[in-house]
Amino acid sequence: MMLQRRLLVPFVVMIALSVAAGARCGEPAPKVTEVPKDLRESAKLDPFNQKYTDYKGYPILSSAKVSDTALLEARFLISQMLADRDDILKAIVKGKCRFTVMAPTEMTTDVPEHRNMTPKDYWDKRARGLGGKITSCGEENLLNLKGDRYREENILIHEFAHCIHNFGLRLVDPKFDGRLRMIFTRSIDKGLWKDTYAATNAGEFWAECVQSYFDCNNLPNKGVHNDINTRVKLARYDPEVFELIDEVFKQSKWRYIRYDQRKPQNR
């Protein structure tokens, strides 16, 4: 029996690694390519966009400065968030939404669709990612590189949560936005989320709580975060919003683990 177990373990590990890499049966491993000509023409993409991958038709783009690894990490996180919600993904794709990864040396207003945001200096200093039809985040945050100003949290999950809300859930569940707003109002009336970014409005409440649901919110920071940064804490602190998020993501078992902890050889 011991010999059989010793032979079986490496075999199981190999299968697990293959699945984690995206090479499921009949599914090719994801890869980064140049931007497809048809997408460049149909979306009238700026020459800034040079690299491309996608998740089931949802384009993930960057300039030539961004590593392939960062685009594939963005794809991985998006695939985990929407693993059980192809309906949301289809709505986002139908809405011609895209994701852009910024290199560490690129700023928010370098992204073509955000180029006209003013004042430029304010947005370049203020934002390291935006959520919307064109969602973005920085390579340094995806890969936990030195100099990441948000190293204790994951910005993609926050910003993509905005896209899920505004371009996915509003279409597939017309009652969702009203439910979210009622829960937000009740939570604030109860005195929850004082001195946090989550108290700003229903949209930021959603995105911040989605971060906590996936175990990737920041440590306490007065005026920005309290200590509710994991799924367990969220369920105890604000069970109503937890239940809403748990419903949306179909009781997802996935939790965020930092890239540099999943891939220690890349530290």
PDB file of C-alpha atoms in Angstrom:
ATOM      1  CA  MET A   1       0.000   0.000   0.000  1.00  0.00           C
ATOM      2  CA  MET A   2       2.786   2.459   0.822  1.00  0.00           C
ATOM      3  CA  LEU A   3       4.408   1.932  -2.592  1.00  0.00           C
ATOM      4  CA  GLN A   4       1.100   2.571  -4.338  1.00  0.00           C
ATOM      5  CA  ARG A   5       0.630   5.788  -2.371  1.00  0.00           C
ATOM      6  CA  ARG A   6       4.123   6.978  -3.244  1.00  0.00           C
ATOM      7  CA  LEU A   7       3.423   6.417  -6.914  1.00  0.00           C
ATOM      8  CA  LEU A   8      -0.015   7.999  -6.730  1.00  0.00           C
ATOM      9  CA  VAL A   9       0.945  11.269  -5.008  1.00  0.00           C
ATOM     10  CA  PRO A  10       3.232  12.604  -7.782  1.00  0.00           C
ATOM     11  CA  PHE A  11       0.593  11.627 -10.331  1.00  0.00           C
ATOM     12  CA  VAL A  12      -2.112  13.542  -8.441  1.00  0.00           C
ATOM     13  CA  VAL A  13       0.191  16.539  -8.026  1.00  0.00           C
ATOM     14  CA  MET A  14       0.893  16.561 -11.775  1.00  0.00           C
ATOM     15  CA  ILE A  15      -2.829  16.578 -12.517  1.00  0.00           C
ATOM     16  CA  ALA A  16      -3.453  19.394 -10.030  1.00  0.00           C
ATOM     17  CA  LEU A  17      -0.672  21.494 -11.514  1.00  0.00           C
ATOM     18  CA  SER A  18      -2.013  20.915 -15.001  1.00  0.00           C
ATOM     19  CA  VAL A  19      -5.485  22.072 -13.989  1.00  0.00           C
ATOM     20  CA  ALA A  20      -4.084  25.099 -12.153  1.00  0.00           C
ATOM     21  CA  ALA A  21      -2.239  26.092 -15.303  1.00  0.00           C
ATOM     22  CA  GLY A  22      -5.488  26.076 -17.230  1.00  0.00           C
ATOM     23  CA  ALA A  23      -4.714  22.949 -19.219  1.00  0.00           C
ATOM     24  CA  ARG A  24      -7.942  21.153 -18.434  1.00  0.00           C
ATOM     25  CA  CYS A  25      -9.057  18.315 -20.619  1.00  0.00           C
ATOM     26  CA  GLY A  26      -9.806  19.760 -24.022  1.00  0.00           C
ATOM     27  CA  GLU A  27      -8.894  23.296 -22.921  1.00  0.00           C
ATOM     28  CA  PRO A  28      -5.588  24.770 -24.144  1.00  0.00           C
ATOM     29  CA  ALA A  29      -3.359  26.524 -21.638  1.00  0.00           C
ATOM     30  CA  PRO A  30      -3.890  30.292 -21.750  1.00  0.00           C
ATOM     31  CA  LYS A  31      -1.219  32.313 -23.514  1.00  0.00           C
ATOM     32  CA  VAL A  32      -0.349  35.900 -24.311  1.00  0.00           C
ATOM     33  CA  THR A  33      -0.263  37.003 -27.941  1.00  0.00           C
ATOM     34  CA  GLU A  34      -0.282  40.186 -29.951  1.00  0.00           C
ATOM     35  CA  VAL A  35      -3.652  41.911 -30.148  1.00  0.00           C
ATOM     36  CA  PRO A  36      -5.888  40.133 -32.694  1.00  0.00           C
ATOM     37  CA  LYS A  37      -6.453  42.236 -35.791  1.00  0.00           C
ATOM     38  CA  ASP A  38     -10.232  41.871 -35.668  1.00  0.00           C
ATOM     39  CA  LEU A  39     -10.367  43.134 -32.072  1.00  0.00           C
ATOM     40  CA  ARG A  40      -8.023  46.025 -32.804  1.00  0.00           C
ATOM     41  CA  GLU A  41     -10.208  47.109 -35.699  1.00  0.00           C
ATOM     42  CA  SER A  42     -13.640  46.504 -34.158  1.00  0.00           C
ATOM     43  CA  ALA A  43     -12.734  48.179 -30.846  1.00  0.00           C
ATOM     44  CA  LYS A  44     -10.579  50.836 -32.539  1.00  0.00           C
ATOM     45  CA  LEU A  45      -7.787  50.090 -30.101  1.00  0.00           C
ATOM     46  CA  ASP A  46      -5.017  52.595 -29.531  1.00  0.00           C
ATOM     47  CA  PRO A  47      -1.453  51.470 -30.455  1.00  0.00           C
ATOM     48  CA  PHE A  48      -0.752  51.495 -26.697  1.00  0.00           C
ATOM     49  CA  ASN A  49      -2.364  48.051 -26.621  1.00  0.00           C
ATOM     50  CA  GLN A  50       0.224  45.493 -27.752  1.00  0.00           C
ATOM     51  CA  LYS A  51      -0.351  42.374 -25.638  1.00  0.00           C
ATOM     52  CA  TYR A  52      -3.493  40.286 -25.348  1.00  0.00           C
ATOM     53  CA  THR A  53      -5.060  37.352 -23.601  1.00  0.00           C
ATOM     54  CA  ASP A  54      -8.680  36.702 -22.746  1.00  0.00           C
ATOM     55  CA  TYR A  55     -11.005  34.789 -20.487  1.00  0.00           C
ATOM     56  CA  LYS A  56     -13.896  33.327 -22.478  1.00  0.00           C
ATOM     57  CA  GLY A  57     -13.988  36.346 -24.755  1.00  0.00           C
ATOM     58  CA  TYR A  58     -13.240  39.027 -22.142  1.00  0.00           C
ATOM     59  CA  PRO A  59     -10.125  40.843 -23.444  1.00  0.00           C
ATOM     60  CA  ILE A  60      -7.174  41.477 -21.132  1.00  0.00           C
ATOM     61  CA  LEU A  61      -4.724  43.941 -22.673  1.00  0.00           C
ATOM     62  CA  SER A  62      -1.522  45.831 -21.984  1.00  0.00           C
ATOM     63  CA  SER A  63       1.322  47.724 -23.558  1.00  0.00           C
ATOM     64  CA  ALA A  64       4.538  45.941 -24.518  1.00  0.00           C
ATOM     65  CA  LYS A  65       6.026  46.970 -21.146  1.00  0.00           C
ATOM     66  CA  VAL A  66       3.923  44.530 -19.121  1.00  0.00           C
ATOM     67  CA  SER A  67       5.111  40.964 -18.528  1.00  0.00           C
ATOM     68  CA  ASP A  68       3.134  38.041 -19.921  1.00  0.00           C
ATOM     69  CA  THR A  69       2.994  36.732 -16.365  1.00  0.00           C
ATOM     70  CA  ALA A  70       0.980  39.740 -15.205  1.00  0.00           C
ATOM     71  CA  LEU A  71      -1.634  39.308 -17.934  1.00  0.00           C
ATOM     72  CA  LEU A  72      -1.990  35.621 -17.111  1.00  0.00           C
ATOM     73  CA  GLU A  73      -2.327  36.431 -13.414  1.00  0.00           C
ATOM     74  CA  ALA A  74      -5.105  38.903 -14.219  1.00  0.00           C
ATOM     75  CA  ARG A  75      -6.817  36.208 -16.274  1.00  0.00           C
ATOM     76  CA  PHE A  76      -6.472  33.704 -13.440  1.00  0.00           C
ATOM     77  CA  LEU A  77      -8.067  36.024 -10.874  1.00  0.00           C
ATOM     78  CA  ILE A  78     -10.940  36.930 -13.196  1.00  0.00           C
ATOM     79  CA  SER A  79     -11.533  33.251 -13.963  1.00  0.00           C
ATOM     80  CA  GLN A  80     -11.733  32.448 -10.253  1.00  0.00           C
ATOM     81  CA  MET A  81     -14.115  35.281  -9.445  1.00  0.00           C
ATOM     82  CA  LEU A  82     -16.534  34.296 -12.226  1.00  0.00           C
ATOM     83  CA  ALA A  83     -15.965  30.534 -12.182  1.00  0.00           C
ATOM     84  CA  ASP A  84     -19.664  29.867 -11.590  1.00  0.00           C
ATOM     85  CA  ARG A  85     -21.158  32.932 -13.274  1.00  0.00           C
ATOM     86  CA  ASP A  86     -20.907  32.579 -17.029  1.00  0.00           C
ATOM     87  CA  ASP A  87     -24.082  34.656 -17.278  1.00  0.00           C
ATOM     88  CA  ILE A  88     -22.330  37.656 -15.736  1.00  0.00           C
ATOM     89  CA  LEU A  89     -19.287  37.108 -17.923  1.00  0.00           C
ATOM     90  CA  LYS A  90     -21.419  36.958 -21.069  1.00  0.00           C
ATOM     91  CA  ALA A  91     -23.097  40.242 -20.118  1.00  0.00           C
ATOM     92  CA  ILE A  92     -19.711  41.891 -19.597  1.00  0.00           C
ATOM     93  CA  VAL A  93     -18.427  40.602 -22.935  1.00  0.00           C
ATOM     94  CA  LYS A  94     -21.629  41.709 -24.683  1.00  0.00           C
ATOM     95  CA  GLY A  95     -21.084  45.162 -23.189  1.00  0.00           C
ATOM     96  CA  LYS A  96     -17.647  45.288 -24.876  1.00  0.00           C
ATOM     97  CA  CYS A  97     -15.840  45.631 -21.565  1.00  0.00           C
ATOM     98  CA  ARG A  98     -12.069  45.157 -21.390  1.00  0.00           C
ATOM     99  CA  PHE A  99      -9.309  44.908 -18.790  1.00  0.00           C
ATOM    100  CA  THR A 100      -5.992  46.774 -18.956  1.00  0.00           C
ATOM    101  CA  VAL A 101      -2.860  45.951 -16.956  1.00  0.00           C
ATOM    102  CA  MET A 102      -0.519  48.899 -16.360  1.00  0.00           C
ATOM    103  CA  ALA A 103       3.249  48.449 -16.109  1.00  0.00           C
ATOM    104  CA  PRO A 104       4.845  49.809 -12.903  1.00  0.00           C
ATOM    105  CA  THR A 105       6.150  52.791 -14.891  1.00  0.00           C
ATOM    106  CA  GLU A 106       2.769  53.543 -16.488  1.00  0.00           C
ATOM    107  CA  MET A 107       0.180  55.823 -14.936  1.00  0.00           C
ATOM    108  CA  THR A 108      -3.611  55.813 -14.975  1.00  0.00           C
ATOM    109  CA  THR A 109      -3.786  58.436 -17.724  1.00  0.00           C
ATOM    110  CA  ASP A 110      -1.433  56.408 -19.913  1.00  0.00           C
ATOM    111  CA  VAL A 111      -4.342  54.022 -20.473  1.00  0.00           C
ATOM    112  CA  PRO A 112      -5.935  55.369 -23.681  1.00  0.00           C
ATOM    113  CA  GLU A 113      -9.503  55.256 -22.400  1.00  0.00           C
ATOM    114  CA  HIS A 114      -8.463  57.188 -19.269  1.00  0.00           C
ATOM    115  CA  ARG A 115      -6.183  59.630 -21.050  1.00  0.00           C
ATOM    116  CA  ASN A 116      -8.569  62.568 -20.835  1.00  0.00           C
ATOM    117  CA  MET A 117      -9.212  62.336 -17.098  1.00  0.00           C
ATOM    118  CA  THR A 118      -8.395  65.607 -15.377  1.00  0.00           C
ATOM    119  CA  PRO A 119      -6.588  66.841 -13.461  1.00  0.00           C
ATOM    120  CA  LYS A 120      -4.025  64.421 -14.863  1.00  0.00           C
ATOM    121  CA  ASP A 121      -1.603  64.683 -11.921  1.00  0.00           C
ATOM    122  CA  TYR A 122      -4.405  64.021  -9.456  1.00  0.00           C
ATOM    123  CA  TRP A 123      -5.574  60.838 -11.164  1.00  0.00           C
ATOM    124  CA  ASP A 124      -2.053  59.551 -11.735  1.00  0.00           C
ATOM    125  CA  LYS A 125      -1.319  59.968  -8.036  1.00  0.00           C
ATOM    126  CA  ARG A 126      -4.750  58.981  -6.731  1.00  0.00           C
ATOM    127  CA  ALA A 127      -5.596  55.842  -8.727  1.00  0.00           C
ATOM    128  CA  ARG A 128      -3.675  52.653  -9.377  1.00  0.00           C
ATOM    129  CA  GLY A 129      -6.686  51.022 -10.940  1.00  0.00           C
ATOM    130  CA  LEU A 130     -10.206  51.911 -12.033  1.00  0.00           C
ATOM    131  CA  GLY A 131     -13.356  49.832 -12.338  1.00  0.00           C
ATOM    132  CA  GLY A 132     -15.731  50.254 -15.253  1.00  0.00           C
ATOM    133  CA  LYS A 133     -16.192  49.373 -18.887  1.00  0.00           C
ATOM    134  CA  ILE A 134     -12.403  49.594 -19.089  1.00  0.00           C
ATOM    135  CA  THR A 135     -11.123  48.186 -15.805  1.00  0.00           C
ATOM    136  CA  SER A 136      -7.461  48.488 -14.854  1.00  0.00           C
ATOM    137  CA  CYS A 137      -4.839  47.685 -12.254  1.00  0.00           C
ATOM    138  CA  GLY A 138      -1.058  47.735 -11.881  1.00  0.00           C
ATOM    139  CA  GLU A 139       1.321  44.893 -12.679  1.00  0.00           C
ATOM    140  CA  GLU A 140       3.139  45.492  -9.399  1.00  0.00           C
ATOM    141  CA  ASN A 141      -0.007  44.685  -7.423  1.00  0.00           C
ATOM    142  CA  LEU A 142      -0.817  41.562  -9.424  1.00  0.00           C
ATOM    143  CA  LEU A 143       2.668  40.115  -8.935  1.00  0.00           C
ATOM    144  CA  ASN A 144       3.448  41.667  -5.523  1.00  0.00           C
ATOM    145  CA  LEU A 145       6.482  43.508  -6.814  1.00  0.00           C
ATOM    146  CA  LYS A 146       8.649  45.878  -4.814  1.00  0.00           C
ATOM    147  CA  GLY A 147       7.146  49.346  -4.638  1.00  0.00           C
ATOM    148  CA  ASP A 148       3.508  48.235  -4.722  1.00  0.00           C
ATOM    149  CA  ARG A 149       1.636  50.863  -2.700  1.00  0.00           C
ATOM    150  CA  TYR A 150      -1.273  48.472  -2.086  1.00  0.00           C
ATOM    151  CA  ARG A 151       0.742  45.433  -1.159  1.00  0.00           C
ATOM    152  CA  GLU A 152      -1.648  44.240   1.571  1.00  0.00           C
ATOM    153  CA  GLU A 153      -4.644  43.969  -0.780  1.00  0.00           C
ATOM    154  CA  ASN A 154      -5.566  43.017  -4.326  1.00  0.00           C
ATOM    155  CA  ILE A 155      -6.750  45.859  -6.539  1.00  0.00           C
ATOM    156  CA  LEU A 156      -7.984  43.739  -9.449  1.00  0.00           C
ATOM    157  CA  ILE A 157     -10.578  42.079  -7.252  1.00  0.00           C
ATOM    158  CA  HIS A 158     -11.855  45.464  -6.056  1.00  0.00           C
ATOM    159  CA  GLU A 159     -11.967  47.098  -9.481  1.00  0.00           C
ATOM    160  CA  PHE A 160     -13.334  44.072 -11.323  1.00  0.00           C
ATOM    161  CA  ALA A 161     -16.066  43.869  -8.672  1.00  0.00           C
ATOM    162  CA  HIS A 162     -17.220  47.282  -9.949  1.00  0.00           C
ATOM    163  CA  CYS A 163     -17.359  45.913 -13.496  1.00  0.00           C
ATOM    164  CA  ILE A 164     -19.298  42.863 -12.312  1.00  0.00           C
ATOM    165  CA  HIS A 165     -21.768  45.178 -10.568  1.00  0.00           C
ATOM    166  CA  ASN A 166     -22.267  47.833 -13.236  1.00  0.00           C
ATOM    167  CA  PHE A 167     -21.924  45.823 -16.440  1.00  0.00           C
ATOM    168  CA  GLY A 168     -22.921  42.336 -15.316  1.00  0.00           C
ATOM    169  CA  LEU A 169     -25.319  42.129 -12.398  1.00  0.00           C
ATOM    170  CA  ARG A 170     -27.420  45.102 -13.432  1.00  0.00           C
ATOM    171  CA  LEU A 171     -28.237  43.243 -16.644  1.00  0.00           C
ATOM    172  CA  VAL A 172     -28.648  39.668 -15.420  1.00  0.00           C
ATOM    173  CA  ASP A 173     -30.437  40.602 -12.185  1.00  0.00           C
ATOM    174  CA  PRO A 174     -32.450  43.849 -12.455  1.00  0.00           C
ATOM    175  CA  LYS A 175     -33.312  43.680  -8.745  1.00  0.00           C
ATOM    176  CA  PHE A 176     -29.687  43.433  -7.606  1.00  0.00           C
ATOM    177  CA  ASP A 177     -28.888  47.134  -7.452  1.00  0.00           C
ATOM    178  CA  GLY A 178     -31.931  47.890  -5.329  1.00  0.00           C
ATOM    179  CA  ARG A 179     -31.088  45.072  -2.932  1.00  0.00           C
ATOM    180  CA  LEU A 180     -27.509  46.287  -2.627  1.00  0.00           C
ATOM    181  CA  ARG A 181     -28.594  49.857  -1.893  1.00  0.00           C
ATOM    182  CA  MET A 182     -31.043  48.746   0.791  1.00  0.00           C
ATOM    183  CA  ILE A 183     -28.405  46.594   2.474  1.00  0.00           C
ATOM    184  CA  PHE A 184     -25.901  49.462   2.299  1.00  0.00           C
ATOM    185  CA  THR A 185     -28.385  51.860   3.910  1.00  0.00           C
ATOM    186  CA  ARG A 186     -29.234  49.407   6.685  1.00  0.00           C
ATOM    187  CA  SER A 187     -25.555  48.734   7.389  1.00  0.00           C
ATOM    188  CA  ILE A 188     -24.745  52.429   7.657  1.00  0.00           C
ATOM    189  CA  ASP A 189     -27.813  53.038   9.837  1.00  0.00           C
ATOM    190  CA  LYS A 190     -26.564  50.312  12.182  1.00  0.00           C
ATOM    191  CA  GLY A 191     -23.295  52.199  12.579  1.00  0.00           C
ATOM    192  CA  LEU A 192     -21.243  49.702  10.594  1.00  0.00           C
ATOM    193  CA  TRP A 193     -18.279  50.664   8.396  1.00  0.00           C
ATOM    194  CA  LYS A 194     -17.569  53.974  10.156  1.00  0.00           C
ATOM    195  CA  ASP A 195     -14.416  55.737   8.938  1.00  0.00           C
ATOM    196  CA  THR A 196     -13.942  53.348   6.019  1.00  0.00           C
ATOM    197  CA  TYR A 197     -13.978  53.622   2.239  1.00  0.00           C
ATOM    198  CA  ALA A 198     -16.843  51.115   2.225  1.00  0.00           C
ATOM    199  CA  ALA A 199     -19.114  53.811   3.686  1.00  0.00           C
ATOM    200  CA  THR A 200     -18.626  56.101   0.652  1.00  0.00           C
ATOM    201  CA  ASN A 201     -21.538  54.757  -1.396  1.00  0.00           C
ATOM    202  CA  ALA A 202     -23.228  51.484  -2.351  1.00  0.00           C
ATOM    203  CA  GLY A 203     -20.745  50.825  -5.160  1.00  0.00           C
ATOM    204  CA  GLU A 204     -17.658  51.107  -2.975  1.00  0.00           C
ATOM    205  CA  PHE A 205     -19.453  49.175  -0.232  1.00  0.00           C
ATOM    206  CA  TRP A 206     -19.910  46.322  -2.711  1.00  0.00           C
ATOM    207  CA  ALA A 207     -16.331  46.387  -4.012  1.00  0.00           C
ATOM    208  CA  GLU A 208     -14.755  46.622  -0.560  1.00  0.00           C
ATOM    209  CA  CYS A 209     -16.896  43.793   0.793  1.00  0.00           C
ATOM    210  CA  VAL A 210     -16.127  41.615  -2.243  1.00  0.00           C
ATOM    211  CA  GLN A 211     -12.442  42.107  -1.431  1.00  0.00           C
ATOM    212  CA  SER A 212     -13.051  40.933   2.115  1.00  0.00           C
ATOM    213  CA  TYR A 213     -15.140  37.995   0.855  1.00  0.00           C
ATOM    214  CA  PHE A 214     -12.145  36.795  -1.156  1.00  0.00           C
ATOM    215  CA  ASP A 215      -9.716  37.400   1.759  1.00  0.00           C
ATOM    216  CA  CYS A 216      -7.814  40.210   0.065  1.00  0.00           C
ATOM    217  CA  ASN A 217      -8.600  43.469   1.822  1.00  0.00           C
ATOM    218  CA  ASN A 218      -6.111  45.712   3.577  1.00  0.00           C
ATOM    219  CA  LEU A 219      -5.132  45.925   7.214  1.00  0.00           C
ATOM    220  CA  PRO A 220      -6.793  48.581   9.410  1.00  0.00           C
ATOM    221  CA  ASN A 221      -6.097  52.093   8.140  1.00  0.00           C
ATOM    222  CA  LYS A 222      -8.101  54.926   9.714  1.00  0.00           C
ATOM    223  CA  GLY A 223     -10.443  56.538   7.245  1.00  0.00           C
ATOM    224  CA  VAL A 224      -9.991  53.731   4.716  1.00  0.00           C
ATOM    225  CA  HIS A 225     -10.190  50.266   6.289  1.00  0.00           C
ATOM    226  CA  ASN A 226     -11.295  48.620   9.501  1.00  0.00           C
ATOM    227  CA  ASP A 227     -10.218  45.095  10.442  1.00  0.00           C
ATOM    228  CA  ILE A 228     -12.899  43.325   8.366  1.00  0.00           C
ATOM    229  CA  ASN A 229     -10.596  41.919   5.702  1.00  0.00           C
ATOM    230  CA  THR A 230     -11.550  38.237   5.397  1.00  0.00           C
ATOM    231  CA  ARG A 231     -14.637  36.186   4.583  1.00  0.00           C
ATOM    232  CA  VAL A 232     -15.002  34.896   8.127  1.00  0.00           C
ATOM    233  CA  LYS A 233     -14.840  38.398   9.603  1.00  0.00           C
ATOM    234  CA  LEU A 234     -17.277  39.760   7.014  1.00  0.00           C
ATOM    235  CA  ALA A 235     -19.852  37.052   7.760  1.00  0.00           C
ATOM    236  CA  ARG A 236     -19.725  37.886  11.461  1.00  0.00           C
ATOM    237  CA  TYR A 237     -19.626  41.671  11.122  1.00  0.00           C
ATOM    238  CA  ASP A 238     -22.190  42.285   8.368  1.00  0.00           C
ATOM    239  CA  PRO A 239     -24.038  39.032   7.626  1.00  0.00           C
ATOM    240  CA  GLU A 240     -26.542  40.707   5.310  1.00  0.00           C
ATOM    241  CA  VAL A 241     -23.979  41.880   2.756  1.00  0.00           C
ATOM    242  CA  PHE A 242     -22.056  38.639   3.197  1.00  0.00           C
ATOM    243  CA  GLU A 243     -25.153  36.647   2.218  1.00  0.00           C
ATOM    244  CA  LEU A 244     -25.672  38.831  -0.856  1.00  0.00           C
ATOM    245  CA  ILE A 245     -22.081  38.353  -2.022  1.00  0.00           C
ATOM    246  CA  ASP A 246     -22.147  34.643  -1.220  1.00  0.00           C
ATOM    247  CA  GLU A 247     -25.287  34.328  -3.333  1.00  0.00           C
ATOM    248  CA  VAL A 248     -23.738  36.213  -6.270  1.00  0.00           C
ATOM    249  CA  PHE A 249     -20.588  34.084  -6.285  1.00  0.00           C
ATOM    250  CA  LYS A 250     -22.477  30.822  -5.685  1.00  0.00           C
ATOM    251  CA  GLN A 251     -20.823  30.012  -2.346  1.00  0.00           C
ATOM    252  CA  SER A 252     -17.395  30.128  -3.971  1.00  0.00           C
ATOM    253  CA  LYS A 253     -14.717  28.062  -2.231  1.00  0.00           C
ATOM    254  CA  TRP A 254     -11.915  30.099  -3.776  1.00  0.00           C
ATOM    255  CA  ARG A 255      -9.893  32.482  -1.625  1.00  0.00           C
ATOM    256  CA  TYR A 256      -7.198  34.843  -2.840  1.00  0.00           C
ATOM    257  CA  ILE A 257      -3.591  33.861  -2.156  1.00  0.00           C
ATOM    258  CA  ARG A 258      -0.887  36.341  -3.092  1.00  0.00           C
ATOM    259  CA  TYR A 259       1.042  35.564  -6.260  1.00  0.00           C
ATOM    260  CA  ASP A 260       4.379  35.655  -4.444  1.00  0.00           C
ATOM    261  CA  GLN A 261       3.087  33.028  -2.014  1.00  0.00           C
ATOM    262  CA  ARG A 262       1.623  30.791  -4.700  1.00  0.00           C
ATOM    263  CA  LYS A 263       4.745  31.202  -6.853  1.00  0.00           C
ATOM    264  CA  PRO A 264       7.618  31.565  -4.351  1.00  0.00           C
ATOM    265  CA  GLN A 265      10.237  31.089  -7.070  1.00  0.00           C
ATOM    266  CA  ASN A 266       9.158  34.436  -8.508  1.00  0.00           C
ATOM    267  CA  ARG A 267       9.724  36.479  -5.362  1.00  0.00           C
TER     268      ARG A 267
END
